[in-house]
CSV table of C-alpha atoms in Angstrom, one decimal:
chain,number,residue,atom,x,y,z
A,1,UNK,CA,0.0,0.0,0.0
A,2,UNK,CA,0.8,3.8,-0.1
A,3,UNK,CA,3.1,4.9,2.5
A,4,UNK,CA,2.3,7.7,4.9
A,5,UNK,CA,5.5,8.9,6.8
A,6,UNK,CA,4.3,11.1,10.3
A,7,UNK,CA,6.6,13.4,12.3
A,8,UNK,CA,7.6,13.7,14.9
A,9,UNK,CA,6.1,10.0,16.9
A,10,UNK,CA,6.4,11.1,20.3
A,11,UNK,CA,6.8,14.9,21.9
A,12,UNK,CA,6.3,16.3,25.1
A,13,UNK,CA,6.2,20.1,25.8
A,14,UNK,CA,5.3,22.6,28.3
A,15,UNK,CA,1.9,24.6,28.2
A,16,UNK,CA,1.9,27.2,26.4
A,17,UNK,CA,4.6,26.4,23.4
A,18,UNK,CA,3.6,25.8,20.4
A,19,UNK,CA,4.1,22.0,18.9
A,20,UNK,CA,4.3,21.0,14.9
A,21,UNK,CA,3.4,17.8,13.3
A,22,UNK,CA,4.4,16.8,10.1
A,23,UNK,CA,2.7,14.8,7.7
A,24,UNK,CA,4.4,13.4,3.8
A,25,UNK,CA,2.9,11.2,1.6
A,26,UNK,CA,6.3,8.9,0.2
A,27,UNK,CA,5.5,7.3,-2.8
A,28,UNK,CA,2.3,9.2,-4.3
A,29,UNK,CA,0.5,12.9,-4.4
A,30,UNK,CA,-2.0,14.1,-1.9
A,31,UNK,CA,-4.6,17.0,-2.9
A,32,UNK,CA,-6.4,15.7,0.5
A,33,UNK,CA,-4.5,15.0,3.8
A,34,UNK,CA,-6.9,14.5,6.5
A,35,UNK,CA,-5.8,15.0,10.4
A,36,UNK,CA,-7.5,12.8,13.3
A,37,UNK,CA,-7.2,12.8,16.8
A,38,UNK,CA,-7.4,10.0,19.3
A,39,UNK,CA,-7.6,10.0,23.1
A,40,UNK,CA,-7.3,7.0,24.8
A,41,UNK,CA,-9.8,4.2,23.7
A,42,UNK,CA,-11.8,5.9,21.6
A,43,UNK,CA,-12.4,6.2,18.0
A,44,UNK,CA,-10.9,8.7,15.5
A,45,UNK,CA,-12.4,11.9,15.5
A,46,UNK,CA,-12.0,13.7,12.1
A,47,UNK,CA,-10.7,17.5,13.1
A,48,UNK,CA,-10.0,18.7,9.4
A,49,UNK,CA,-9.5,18.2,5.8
A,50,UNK,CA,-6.4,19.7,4.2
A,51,UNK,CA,-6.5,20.5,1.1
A,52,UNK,CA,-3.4,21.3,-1.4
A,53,UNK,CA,-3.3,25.2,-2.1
A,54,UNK,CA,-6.4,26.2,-0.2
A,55,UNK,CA,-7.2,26.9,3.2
A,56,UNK,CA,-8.0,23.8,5.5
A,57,UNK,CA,-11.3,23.0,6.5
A,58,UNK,CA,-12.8,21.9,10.0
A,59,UNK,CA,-14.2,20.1,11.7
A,60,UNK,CA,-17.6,21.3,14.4
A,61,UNK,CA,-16.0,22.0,17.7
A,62,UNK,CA,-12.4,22.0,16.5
A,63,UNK,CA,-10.5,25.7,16.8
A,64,UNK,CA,-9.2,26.6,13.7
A,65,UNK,CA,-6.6,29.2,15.4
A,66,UNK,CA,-5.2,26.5,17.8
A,67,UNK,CA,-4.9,24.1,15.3
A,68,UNK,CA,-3.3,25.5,12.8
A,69,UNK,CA,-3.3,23.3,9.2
A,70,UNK,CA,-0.6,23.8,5.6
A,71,UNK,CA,-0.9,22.1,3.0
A,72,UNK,CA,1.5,23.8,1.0
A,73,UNK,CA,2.5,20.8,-1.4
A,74,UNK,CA,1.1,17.5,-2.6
A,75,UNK,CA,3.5,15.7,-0.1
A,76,UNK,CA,3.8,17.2,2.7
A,77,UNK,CA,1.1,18.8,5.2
A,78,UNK,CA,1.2,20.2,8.6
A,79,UNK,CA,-0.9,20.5,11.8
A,80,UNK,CA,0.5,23.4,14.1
A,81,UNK,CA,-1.1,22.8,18.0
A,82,UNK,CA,-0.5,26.4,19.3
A,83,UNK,CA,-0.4,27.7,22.5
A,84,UNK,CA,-0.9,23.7,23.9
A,85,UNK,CA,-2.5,22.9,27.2
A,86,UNK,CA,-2.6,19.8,28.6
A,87,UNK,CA,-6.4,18.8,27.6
A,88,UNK,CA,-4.3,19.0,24.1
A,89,UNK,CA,-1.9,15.5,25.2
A,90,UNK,CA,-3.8,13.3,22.6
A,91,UNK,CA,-2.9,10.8,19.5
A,92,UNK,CA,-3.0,13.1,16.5
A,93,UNK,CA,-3.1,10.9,13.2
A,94,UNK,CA,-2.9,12.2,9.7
A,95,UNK,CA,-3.7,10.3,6.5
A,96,UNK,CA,-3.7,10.4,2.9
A,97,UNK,CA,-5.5,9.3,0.0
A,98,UNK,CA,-4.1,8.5,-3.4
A,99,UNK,CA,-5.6,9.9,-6.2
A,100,UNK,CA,-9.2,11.4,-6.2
A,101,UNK,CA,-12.6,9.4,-7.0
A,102,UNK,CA,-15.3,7.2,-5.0
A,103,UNK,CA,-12.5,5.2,-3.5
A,104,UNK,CA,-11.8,7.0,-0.4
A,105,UNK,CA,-9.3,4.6,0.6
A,106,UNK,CA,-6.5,6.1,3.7
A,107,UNK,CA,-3.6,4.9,4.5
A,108,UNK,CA,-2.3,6.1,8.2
A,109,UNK,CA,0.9,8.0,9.2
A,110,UNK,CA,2.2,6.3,11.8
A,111,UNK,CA,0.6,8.8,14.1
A,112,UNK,CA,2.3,11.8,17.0
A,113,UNK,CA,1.6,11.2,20.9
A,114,UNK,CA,1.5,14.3,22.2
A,115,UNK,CA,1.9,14.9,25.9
A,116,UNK,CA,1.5,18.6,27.3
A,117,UNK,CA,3.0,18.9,30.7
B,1,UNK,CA,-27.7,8.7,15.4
B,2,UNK,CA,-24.5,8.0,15.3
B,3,UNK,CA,-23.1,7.8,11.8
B,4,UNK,CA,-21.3,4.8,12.4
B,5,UNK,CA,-21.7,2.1,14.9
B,6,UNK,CA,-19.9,-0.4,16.0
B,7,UNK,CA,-20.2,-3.3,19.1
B,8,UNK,CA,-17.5,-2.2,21.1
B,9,UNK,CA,-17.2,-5.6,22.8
B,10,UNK,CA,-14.9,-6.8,23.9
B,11,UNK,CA,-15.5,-9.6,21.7
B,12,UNK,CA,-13.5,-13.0,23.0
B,13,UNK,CA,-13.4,-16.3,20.8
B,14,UNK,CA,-10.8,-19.2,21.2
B,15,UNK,CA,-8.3,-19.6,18.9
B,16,UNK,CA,-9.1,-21.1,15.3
B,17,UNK,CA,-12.5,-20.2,15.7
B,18,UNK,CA,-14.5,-17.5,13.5
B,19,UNK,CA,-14.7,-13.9,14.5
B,20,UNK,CA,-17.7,-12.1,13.3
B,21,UNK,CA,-17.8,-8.2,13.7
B,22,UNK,CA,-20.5,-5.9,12.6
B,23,UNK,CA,-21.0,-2.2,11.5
B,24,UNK,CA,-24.5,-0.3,10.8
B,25,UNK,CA,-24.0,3.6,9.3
B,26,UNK,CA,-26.5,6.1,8.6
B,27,UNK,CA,-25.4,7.7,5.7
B,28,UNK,CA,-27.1,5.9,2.5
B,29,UNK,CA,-25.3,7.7,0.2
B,30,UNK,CA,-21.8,6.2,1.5
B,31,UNK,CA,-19.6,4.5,-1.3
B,32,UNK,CA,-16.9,2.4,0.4
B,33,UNK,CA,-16.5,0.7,3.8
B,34,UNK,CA,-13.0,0.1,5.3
B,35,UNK,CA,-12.1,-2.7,8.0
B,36,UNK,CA,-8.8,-1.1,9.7
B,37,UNK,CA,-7.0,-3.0,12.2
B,38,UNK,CA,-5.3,-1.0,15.3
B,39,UNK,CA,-3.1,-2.4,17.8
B,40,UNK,CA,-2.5,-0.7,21.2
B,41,UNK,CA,-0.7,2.8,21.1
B,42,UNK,CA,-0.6,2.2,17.2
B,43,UNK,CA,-2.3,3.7,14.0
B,44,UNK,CA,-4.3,2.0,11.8
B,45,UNK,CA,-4.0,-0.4,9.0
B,46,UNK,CA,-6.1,-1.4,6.2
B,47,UNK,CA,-7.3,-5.0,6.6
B,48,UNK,CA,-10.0,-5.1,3.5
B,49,UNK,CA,-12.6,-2.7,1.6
B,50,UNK,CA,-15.7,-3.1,0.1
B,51,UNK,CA,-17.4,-1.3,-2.3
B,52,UNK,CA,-20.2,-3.5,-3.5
B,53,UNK,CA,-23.2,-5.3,-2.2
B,54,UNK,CA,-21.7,-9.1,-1.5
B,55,UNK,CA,-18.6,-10.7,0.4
B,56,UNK,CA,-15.3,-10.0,-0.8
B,57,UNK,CA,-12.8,-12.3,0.4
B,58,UNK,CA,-8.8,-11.8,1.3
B,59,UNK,CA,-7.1,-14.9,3.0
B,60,UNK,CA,-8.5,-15.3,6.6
B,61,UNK,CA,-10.8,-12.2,5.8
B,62,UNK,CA,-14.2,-11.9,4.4
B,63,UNK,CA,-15.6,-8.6,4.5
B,64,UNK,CA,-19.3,-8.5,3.3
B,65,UNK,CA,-21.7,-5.4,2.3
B,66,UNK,CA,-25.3,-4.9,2.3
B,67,UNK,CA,-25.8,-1.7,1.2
B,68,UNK,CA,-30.2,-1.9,1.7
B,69,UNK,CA,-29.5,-2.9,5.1
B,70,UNK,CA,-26.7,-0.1,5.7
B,71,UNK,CA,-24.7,-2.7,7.3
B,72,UNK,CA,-21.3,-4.4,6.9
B,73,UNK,CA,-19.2,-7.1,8.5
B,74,UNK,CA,-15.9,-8.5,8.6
B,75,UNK,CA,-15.5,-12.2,9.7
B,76,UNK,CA,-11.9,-13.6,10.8
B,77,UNK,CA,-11.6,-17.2,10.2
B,78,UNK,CA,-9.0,-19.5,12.2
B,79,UNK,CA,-8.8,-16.7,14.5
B,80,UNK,CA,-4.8,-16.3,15.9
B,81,UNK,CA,-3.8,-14.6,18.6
B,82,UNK,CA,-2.3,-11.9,16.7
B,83,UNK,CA,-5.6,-10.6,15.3
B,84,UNK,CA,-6.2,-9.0,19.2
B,85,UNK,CA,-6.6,-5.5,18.5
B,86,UNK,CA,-9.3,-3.2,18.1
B,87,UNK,CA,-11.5,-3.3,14.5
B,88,UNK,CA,-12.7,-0.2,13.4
B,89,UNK,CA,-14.9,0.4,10.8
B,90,UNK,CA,-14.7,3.3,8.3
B,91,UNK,CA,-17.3,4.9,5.9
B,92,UNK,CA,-16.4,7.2,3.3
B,93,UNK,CA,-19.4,9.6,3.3
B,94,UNK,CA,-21.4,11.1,0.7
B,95,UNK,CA,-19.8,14.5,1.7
B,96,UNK,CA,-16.2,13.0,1.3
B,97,UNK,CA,-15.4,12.2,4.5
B,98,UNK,CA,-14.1,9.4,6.3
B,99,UNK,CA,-16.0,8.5,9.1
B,100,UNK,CA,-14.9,6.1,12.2
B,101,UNK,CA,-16.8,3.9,14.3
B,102,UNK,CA,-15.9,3.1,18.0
B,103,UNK,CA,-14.4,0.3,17.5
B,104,UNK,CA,-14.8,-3.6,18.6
B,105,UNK,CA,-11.7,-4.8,20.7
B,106,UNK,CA,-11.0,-8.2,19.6
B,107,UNK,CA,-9.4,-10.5,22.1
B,108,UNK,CA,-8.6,-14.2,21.0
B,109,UNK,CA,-7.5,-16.9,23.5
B,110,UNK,CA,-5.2,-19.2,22.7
């Protein structure tokens, strides 16, 4: 399958800094890059759609000025948790889809455990 | 109404027997279905995806569709002790989205 490369896997900051997570898509191009967060066992929650070239779009509930999203190529986009507190510590997860259509298909990134002390 | 539900078990069954998880969503206008497969503290990966109404098999796997029924379900046969994890099943949306259920954790005994 498509490989989804997520960075960094583990960071722990103090509240108040600002933390950024990367997201690349290896081995094919990504108009759409989607960013998920997970706290412990439960689901994925969809917090936005990034899209190539255009402004990100959220998510009900999620602050777009604390979570800050770039998409600025078809490989490679960012989620920017500003300002974090620790109700932010969470299991942020980005993923990809190849190519465009009815397929819907993600593959994973391997996913950034975020602790906010 | 949730969009996409899930048992969230747990779910026990010995080992070598059939697992059998299920998945209702609400959205009739969704396209594909996705069985991911997480293990603790890990992300997800694909295990099988369905697009049309019938079983689609993959090894041990057998995911199946019924799109009148807004249900799918993923059966595990000669289940191993390896396929403990948590099964969550995905819907890709009529507003292209990708939608998560809760989640069935999946323990088999050996």
């Amino acid at each position: 399958g498509a490989v989804v490369s997520q960075h960094p896997s583990w960071v722990i900051c103090k509240s108040g800094t600002s933390v950024k997570i990367e997201c690349r898509s290896l081995d094919f191009q990504a108009t759409t890059m989607f960013w998920y967060r997970q706290f412990p066992k439960q689901s994925l929650m969809l917090m936005a759609t990034s899209n190539e070239g255009s402004k990100a779009t959220y998510e009900q509930g999620v602050e777009k000025d604390k979570f800050l999203i770039n998409h600025a190529s078809l490989t490679l986009s960012t989620l920017t948790v500003t300002s974090a507190h620790p109700e932010d510590s969470s299991f942020y997860i980005c993923s990809a889809r190849p190519g465009q259509g009815a397929s819907g298909e993600l593959f994973f990134g391997e996913g950034s455990r975020l602790t906010v002390l | 109404q949730k969009e996409v539900e899930q048992n969230s078990g747990p779910l026990s069954v010995p080992e070598g027997a059939i697992a059998s998880l299920n998945c209702t969503y609400s959205d009739r206008g969704s396209q594909s279905f996705f069985w991911y497969r997480q293990y603790s503290g890990k992300s997800p990966e694909l295990i099988m995806f369905i697009y049309s109404n019938g079983d689609k098999e993959d090894g041990r796997f057998t995911a199946q569709l019924n799109k009148a029924s807004q249900y799918v379900s993923l059966l595990i046969r000669d289940s191993q002790p390896s396929d403990s994890a948590t099964y969550l099943c995905a819907v890709y949306a009529s507003y292209d989205k990708v939608i998560f259920g809760p989640g069935t954790s999946l323990s088999v005994i050996p």
